[in-house]
Coordinates of C-alpha atoms in Angstrom, one line a residue:
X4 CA 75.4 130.6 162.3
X5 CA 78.8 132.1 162.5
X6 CA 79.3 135.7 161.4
X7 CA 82.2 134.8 159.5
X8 CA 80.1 132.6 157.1
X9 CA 78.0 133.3 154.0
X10 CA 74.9 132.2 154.5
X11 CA 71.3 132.9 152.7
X12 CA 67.5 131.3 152.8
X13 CA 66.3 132.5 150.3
X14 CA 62.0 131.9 149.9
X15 CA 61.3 131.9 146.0
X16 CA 57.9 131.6 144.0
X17 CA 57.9 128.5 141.7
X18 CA 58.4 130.9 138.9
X19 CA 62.3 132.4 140.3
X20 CA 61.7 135.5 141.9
X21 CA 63.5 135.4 145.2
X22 CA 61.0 138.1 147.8
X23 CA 62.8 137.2 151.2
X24 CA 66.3 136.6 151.5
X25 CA 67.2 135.7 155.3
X26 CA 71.3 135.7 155.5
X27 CA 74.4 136.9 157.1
X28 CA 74.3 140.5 154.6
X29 CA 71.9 141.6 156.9
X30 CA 72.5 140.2 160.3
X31 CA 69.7 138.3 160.8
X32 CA 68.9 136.6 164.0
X33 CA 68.6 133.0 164.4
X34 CA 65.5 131.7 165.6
X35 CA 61.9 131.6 164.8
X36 CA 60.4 132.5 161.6
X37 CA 56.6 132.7 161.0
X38 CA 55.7 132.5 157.1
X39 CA 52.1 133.7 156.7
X40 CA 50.2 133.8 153.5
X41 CA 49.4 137.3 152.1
X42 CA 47.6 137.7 148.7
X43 CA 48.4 141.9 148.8
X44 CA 51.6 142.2 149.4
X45 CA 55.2 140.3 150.4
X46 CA 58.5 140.6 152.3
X47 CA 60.1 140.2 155.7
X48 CA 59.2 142.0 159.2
X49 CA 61.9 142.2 161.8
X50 CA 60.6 144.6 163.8
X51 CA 56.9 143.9 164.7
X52 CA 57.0 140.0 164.6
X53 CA 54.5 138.1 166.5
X54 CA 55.5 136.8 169.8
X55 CA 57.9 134.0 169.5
X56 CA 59.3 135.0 166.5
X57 CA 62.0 136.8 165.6
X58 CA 60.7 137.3 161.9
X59 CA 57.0 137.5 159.8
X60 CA 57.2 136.4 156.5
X61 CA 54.2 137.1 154.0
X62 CA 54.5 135.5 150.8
X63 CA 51.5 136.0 148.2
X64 CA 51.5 132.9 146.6
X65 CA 50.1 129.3 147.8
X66 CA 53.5 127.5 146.5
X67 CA 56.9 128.5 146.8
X68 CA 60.0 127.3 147.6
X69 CA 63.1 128.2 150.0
X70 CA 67.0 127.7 148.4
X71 CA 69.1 127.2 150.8
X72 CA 72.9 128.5 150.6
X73 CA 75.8 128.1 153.0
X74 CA 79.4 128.5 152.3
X75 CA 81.6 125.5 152.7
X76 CA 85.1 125.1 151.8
X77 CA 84.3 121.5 150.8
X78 CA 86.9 120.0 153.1
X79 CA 85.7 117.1 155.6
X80 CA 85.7 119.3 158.5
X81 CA 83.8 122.0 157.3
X82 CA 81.3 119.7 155.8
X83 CA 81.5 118.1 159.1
X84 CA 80.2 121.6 160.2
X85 CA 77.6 122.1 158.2
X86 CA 76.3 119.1 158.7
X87 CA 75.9 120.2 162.7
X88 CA 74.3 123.4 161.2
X89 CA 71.7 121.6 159.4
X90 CA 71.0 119.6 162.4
X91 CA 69.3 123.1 164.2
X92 CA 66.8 123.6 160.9
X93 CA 63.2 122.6 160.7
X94 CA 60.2 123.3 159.4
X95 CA 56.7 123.0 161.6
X96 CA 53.2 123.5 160.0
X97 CA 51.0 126.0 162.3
X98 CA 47.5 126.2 162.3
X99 CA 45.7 128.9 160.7
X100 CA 42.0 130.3 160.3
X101 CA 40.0 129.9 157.5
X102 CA 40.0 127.3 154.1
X103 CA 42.9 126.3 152.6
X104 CA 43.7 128.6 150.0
X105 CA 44.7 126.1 147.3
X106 CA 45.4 122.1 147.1
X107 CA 48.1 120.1 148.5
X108 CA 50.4 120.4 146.1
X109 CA 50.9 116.8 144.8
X110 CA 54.8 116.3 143.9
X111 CA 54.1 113.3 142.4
X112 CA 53.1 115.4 139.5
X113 CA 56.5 116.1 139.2
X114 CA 57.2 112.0 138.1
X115 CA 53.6 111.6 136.5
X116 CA 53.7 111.0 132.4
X117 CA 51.3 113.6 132.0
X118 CA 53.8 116.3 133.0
X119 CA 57.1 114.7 131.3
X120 CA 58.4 115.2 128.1
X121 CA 58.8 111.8 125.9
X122 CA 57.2 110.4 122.7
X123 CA 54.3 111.3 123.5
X124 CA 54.8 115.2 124.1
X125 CA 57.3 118.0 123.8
X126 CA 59.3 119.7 126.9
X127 CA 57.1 122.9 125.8
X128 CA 53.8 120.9 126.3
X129 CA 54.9 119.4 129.5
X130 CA 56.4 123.0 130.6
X131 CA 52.6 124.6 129.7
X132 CA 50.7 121.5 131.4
X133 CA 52.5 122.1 135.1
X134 CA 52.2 125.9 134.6
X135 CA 48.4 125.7 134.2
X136 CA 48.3 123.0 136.9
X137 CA 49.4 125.8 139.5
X138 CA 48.8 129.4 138.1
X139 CA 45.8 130.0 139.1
X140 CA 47.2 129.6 142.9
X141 CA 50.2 131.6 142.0
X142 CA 49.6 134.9 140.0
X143 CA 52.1 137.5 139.7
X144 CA 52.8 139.1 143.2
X145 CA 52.9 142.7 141.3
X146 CA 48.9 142.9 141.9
X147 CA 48.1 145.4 139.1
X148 CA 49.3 142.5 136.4
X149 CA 47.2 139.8 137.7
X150 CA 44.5 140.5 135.3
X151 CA 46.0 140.7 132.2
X152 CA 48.4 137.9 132.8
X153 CA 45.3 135.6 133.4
X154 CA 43.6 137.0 130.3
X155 CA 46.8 136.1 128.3
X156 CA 46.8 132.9 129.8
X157 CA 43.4 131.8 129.2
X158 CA 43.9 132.8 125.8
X159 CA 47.1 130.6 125.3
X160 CA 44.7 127.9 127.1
X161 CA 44.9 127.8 130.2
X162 CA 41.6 126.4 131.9
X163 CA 40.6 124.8 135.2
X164 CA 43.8 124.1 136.2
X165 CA 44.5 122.4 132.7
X166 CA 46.6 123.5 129.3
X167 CA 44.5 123.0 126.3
X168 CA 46.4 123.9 123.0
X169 CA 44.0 126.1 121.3
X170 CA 43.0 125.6 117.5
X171 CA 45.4 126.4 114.9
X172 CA 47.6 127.4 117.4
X173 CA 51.5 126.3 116.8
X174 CA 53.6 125.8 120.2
X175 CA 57.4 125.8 118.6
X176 CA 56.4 128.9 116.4
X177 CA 55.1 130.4 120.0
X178 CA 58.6 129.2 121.7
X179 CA 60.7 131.0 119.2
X180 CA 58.7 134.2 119.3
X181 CA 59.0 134.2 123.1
X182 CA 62.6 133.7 122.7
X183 CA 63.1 136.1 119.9
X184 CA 61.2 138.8 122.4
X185 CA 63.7 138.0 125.0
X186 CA 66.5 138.6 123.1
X187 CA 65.3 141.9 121.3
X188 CA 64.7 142.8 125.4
X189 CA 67.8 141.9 126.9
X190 CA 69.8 144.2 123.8
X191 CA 67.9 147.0 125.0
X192 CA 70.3 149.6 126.4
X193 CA 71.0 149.4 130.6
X194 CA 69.4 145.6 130.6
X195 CA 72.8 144.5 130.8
X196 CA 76.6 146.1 131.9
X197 CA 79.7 146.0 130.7
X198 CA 82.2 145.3 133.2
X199 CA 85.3 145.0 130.7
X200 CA 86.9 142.1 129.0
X201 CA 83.6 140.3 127.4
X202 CA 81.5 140.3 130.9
X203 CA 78.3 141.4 131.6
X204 CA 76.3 141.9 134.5
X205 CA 72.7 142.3 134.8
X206 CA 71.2 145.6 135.8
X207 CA 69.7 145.4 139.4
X208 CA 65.8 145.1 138.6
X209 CA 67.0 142.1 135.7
X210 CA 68.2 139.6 138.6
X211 CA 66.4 138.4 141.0
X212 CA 63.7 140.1 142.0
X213 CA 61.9 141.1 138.2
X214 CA 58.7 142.3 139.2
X215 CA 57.2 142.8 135.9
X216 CA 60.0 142.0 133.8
X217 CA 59.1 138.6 132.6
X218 CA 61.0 138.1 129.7
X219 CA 64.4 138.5 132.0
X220 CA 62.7 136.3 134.4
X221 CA 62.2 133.6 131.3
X222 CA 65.8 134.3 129.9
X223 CA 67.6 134.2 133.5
X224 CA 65.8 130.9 134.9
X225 CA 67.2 129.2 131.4
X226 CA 70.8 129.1 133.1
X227 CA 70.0 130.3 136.4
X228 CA 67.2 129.6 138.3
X229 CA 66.7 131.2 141.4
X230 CA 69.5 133.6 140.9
X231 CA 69.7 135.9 143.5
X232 CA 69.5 139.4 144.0
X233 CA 72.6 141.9 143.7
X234 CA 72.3 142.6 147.3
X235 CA 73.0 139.0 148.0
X236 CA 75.4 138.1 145.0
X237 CA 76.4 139.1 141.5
X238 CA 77.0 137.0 138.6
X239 CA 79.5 138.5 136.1
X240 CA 79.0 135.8 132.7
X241 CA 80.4 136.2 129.9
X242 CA 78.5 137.5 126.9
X243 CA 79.3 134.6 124.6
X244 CA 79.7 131.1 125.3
X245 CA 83.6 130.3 125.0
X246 CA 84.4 127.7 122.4
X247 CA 87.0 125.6 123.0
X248 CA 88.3 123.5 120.6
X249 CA 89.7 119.4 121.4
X250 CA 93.3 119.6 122.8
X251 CA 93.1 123.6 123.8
X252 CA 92.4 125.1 126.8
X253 CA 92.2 128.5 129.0
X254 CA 93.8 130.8 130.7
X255 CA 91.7 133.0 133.0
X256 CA 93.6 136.1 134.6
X257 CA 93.0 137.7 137.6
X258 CA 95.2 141.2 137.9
X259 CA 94.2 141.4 141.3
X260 CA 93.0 138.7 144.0
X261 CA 88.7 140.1 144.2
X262 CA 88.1 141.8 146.9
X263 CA 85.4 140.8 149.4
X264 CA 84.2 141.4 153.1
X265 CA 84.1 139.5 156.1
X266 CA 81.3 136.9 155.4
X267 CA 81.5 137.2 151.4
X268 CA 83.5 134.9 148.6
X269 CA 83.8 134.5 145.5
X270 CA 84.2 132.0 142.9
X271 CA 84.8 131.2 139.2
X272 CA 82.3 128.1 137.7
X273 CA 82.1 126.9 134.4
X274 CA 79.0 124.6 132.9
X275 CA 78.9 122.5 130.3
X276 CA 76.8 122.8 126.8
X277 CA 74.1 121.4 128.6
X278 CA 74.1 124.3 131.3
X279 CA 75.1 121.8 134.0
X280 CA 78.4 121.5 135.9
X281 CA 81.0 119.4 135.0
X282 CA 81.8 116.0 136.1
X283 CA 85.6 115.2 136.6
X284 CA 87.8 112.7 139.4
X285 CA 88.6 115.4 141.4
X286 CA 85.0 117.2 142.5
X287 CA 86.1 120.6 141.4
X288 CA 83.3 122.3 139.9
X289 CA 84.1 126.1 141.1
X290 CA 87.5 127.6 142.0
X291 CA 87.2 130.1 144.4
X292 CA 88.3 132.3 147.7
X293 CA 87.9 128.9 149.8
X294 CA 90.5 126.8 147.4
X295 CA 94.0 126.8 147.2
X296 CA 95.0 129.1 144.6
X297 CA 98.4 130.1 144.1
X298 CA 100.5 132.7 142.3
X299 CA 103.5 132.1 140.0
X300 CA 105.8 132.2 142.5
X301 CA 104.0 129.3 144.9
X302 CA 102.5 131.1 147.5
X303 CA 98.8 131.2 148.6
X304 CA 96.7 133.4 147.0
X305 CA 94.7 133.4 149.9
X306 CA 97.7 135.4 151.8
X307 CA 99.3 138.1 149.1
X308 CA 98.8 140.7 146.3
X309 CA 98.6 140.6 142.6
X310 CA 97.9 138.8 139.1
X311 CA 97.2 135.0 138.7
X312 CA 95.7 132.7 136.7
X313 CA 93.2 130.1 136.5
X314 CA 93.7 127.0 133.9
X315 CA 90.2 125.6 132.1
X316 CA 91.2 122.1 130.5
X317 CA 89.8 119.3 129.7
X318 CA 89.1 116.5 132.5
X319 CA 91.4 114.0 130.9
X320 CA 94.6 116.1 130.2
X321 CA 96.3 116.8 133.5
X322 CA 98.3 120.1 133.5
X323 CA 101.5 120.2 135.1
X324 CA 101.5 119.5 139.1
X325 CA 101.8 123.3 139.5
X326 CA 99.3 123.7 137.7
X327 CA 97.0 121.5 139.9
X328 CA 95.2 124.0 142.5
X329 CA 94.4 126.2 140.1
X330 CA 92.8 123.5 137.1
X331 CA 89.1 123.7 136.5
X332 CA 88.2 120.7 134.6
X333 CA 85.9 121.5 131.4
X334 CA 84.6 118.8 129.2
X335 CA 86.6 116.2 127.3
X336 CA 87.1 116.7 123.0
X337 CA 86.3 120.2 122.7
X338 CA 82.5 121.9 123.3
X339 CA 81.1 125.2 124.4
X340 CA 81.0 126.2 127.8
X341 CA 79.6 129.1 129.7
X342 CA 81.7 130.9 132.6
X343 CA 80.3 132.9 135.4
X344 CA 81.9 134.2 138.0
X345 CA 80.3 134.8 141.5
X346 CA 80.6 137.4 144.1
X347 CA 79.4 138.5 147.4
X348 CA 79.7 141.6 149.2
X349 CA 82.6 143.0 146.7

């Protein structure tokens, strides 16, 4: 991998806590990685690794699940590049001692009725069916909760790898408790910074890695899902979603081009009300160090000092063709939209 490059794999639990981050921040060597199965604790050895490899791995949970990030500049040749880079990756199975310590785990589950939402039951139900299907494989890796999360769990009815509503129980009463408790939890002081101008940052042990923290670990996968740590990146949002009404748009201004170091970017994206990106005729979903931003003047951003802006309008009025490089399409007529901004190594 090239040390000018970001680059992350990340190993996550199924739940969104990132343990092992393997990336360019730390200068990491290429090669050989052994990932070994480790009920007591997690994390990454460099140092000791068993011969042949130039990194252990324990994880402490049967699934999980590696997100992998490279920084591309989105032109044919680079993607040409990462393409190559792909081409070294692979994954081999190793043989180990002892019984498996859980089932295959079946991804057709993943497409099976039983697990969807429809008419038949509610995105909550489905939600509760797959996490009782692989909790009892995957408790928390913070060993001293394991007990009292499984006694909460059994008690909401989870049993034998099953969800069972109990009795008189009500699931959207339960969803908006859990959401009222997350949002009484992230207006506690410190949960979250500000960093001037209506953004917020979360505080280091909020993002992540949450350890016990599971109501940030709820709130944060709703939007962000395998968010990574603030040693690897860090999402300034906004605290409000921006409304923007049909026929208006924004201005974003930067008083200074964000500084990063060799290896780092940054970048600007903006999601629709649905929480997803986008969709417009030009692919732009992010605006960034790697795009071809320009000040008032003309010039590259990518090769001076001082203020500019970035346009968010909607995909189907066209700004001015000096306006172009720097337009972030947001959705057509008029609709909320959240904007978070993305660094690393600041």
């Amino acid at each position: 991998m090239p040390d000018d490059r970001f680059w992350v794999f990340s190993i996550c639990t199924p739940y969104g806590d990132v343990l092992v981050n393997i990336g360019n921040l730390e200068a990491h060597l290429p090669g050989k990685y052994l990932m070994k199965y480790d009920n007591r604790e997690y994390g990454l050895d460099t140092k000791n690794p068993p011969a042949g490899f130039v990194g252990l791995i324990k994880f402490p949970m049967a699934y999980g699940l590696s997100n992998m990030r490279i920084l591309t500049s989105r032109t044919n040749e680079d993607l040409a590049a990462i393409w190559a880079l792909q081409a070294g990756f692979s994954v081999e199975a190793q043989d180990r001692p002892g019984n498996p310590v859980a089932p295959a785990l079946n991804f057709s589950m993943f497409r099976s009725q039983e697990y969807l939402p429809g008419v038949n039951q509610t995105f909550e139900e489905a939600v509760l069916k797959v996490a009782a299907k692989i909790a009892a494989y995957n408790p928390p890796y913070v060993t001293g909760d394991r007990l009292w999360v499984k006694t909460k769990l059994a008690k909401a009815g989870f049993k034998n790898d099953e969800f069972i509503q109990p009795k008189g129980s009500d699931i959207g009463l339960a969803v908006a408790s859990a959401n009222e408790t997350v949002e009484q939890f992230t207006a506690k002081p410190g949960v979250l910074h500000d960093v001037g101008n209506g953004w917020v940052i979360h505080d280091h042990q909020y993002i992540g890695l949450y350890n016990s923290n599971y109501e940030m670990r709820y709130q944060v996968a709703s939007y962000l899902y395998l968010g990574l740590a603030d040693d690897q990146c860090v999402y300034p949002s906004r605290a409000e979603e921006i409304s923007v009404d049909q026929g208006k748009s924004i201005l974003f201004t930067f008083a200074a081009v964000p500084k990063i170091k060799e290896g780092g970017f940054w970048s600007l994206t903006a999601y629709g009300p649905d929480q997803d990106l986008i969709e417009n005729d030009l692919n732009r979903y992010s605006l960034g160090d790697r795009d071809a931003l320009t000040f008032p003047d003309g010039s590259l951003v990518s090769d001076g000092e001082g203020s500019f802006q970035v346009l968010l309008q909607a995909t189907d009025i066209e700004p001015p063709a000096n306006w172009t490089s720097n337009w972030l399409p947001i959705t057509a007529g008029g609709s909320n939209i959240t904007v978070t901004l993305r660094w690393a190594e600041v």
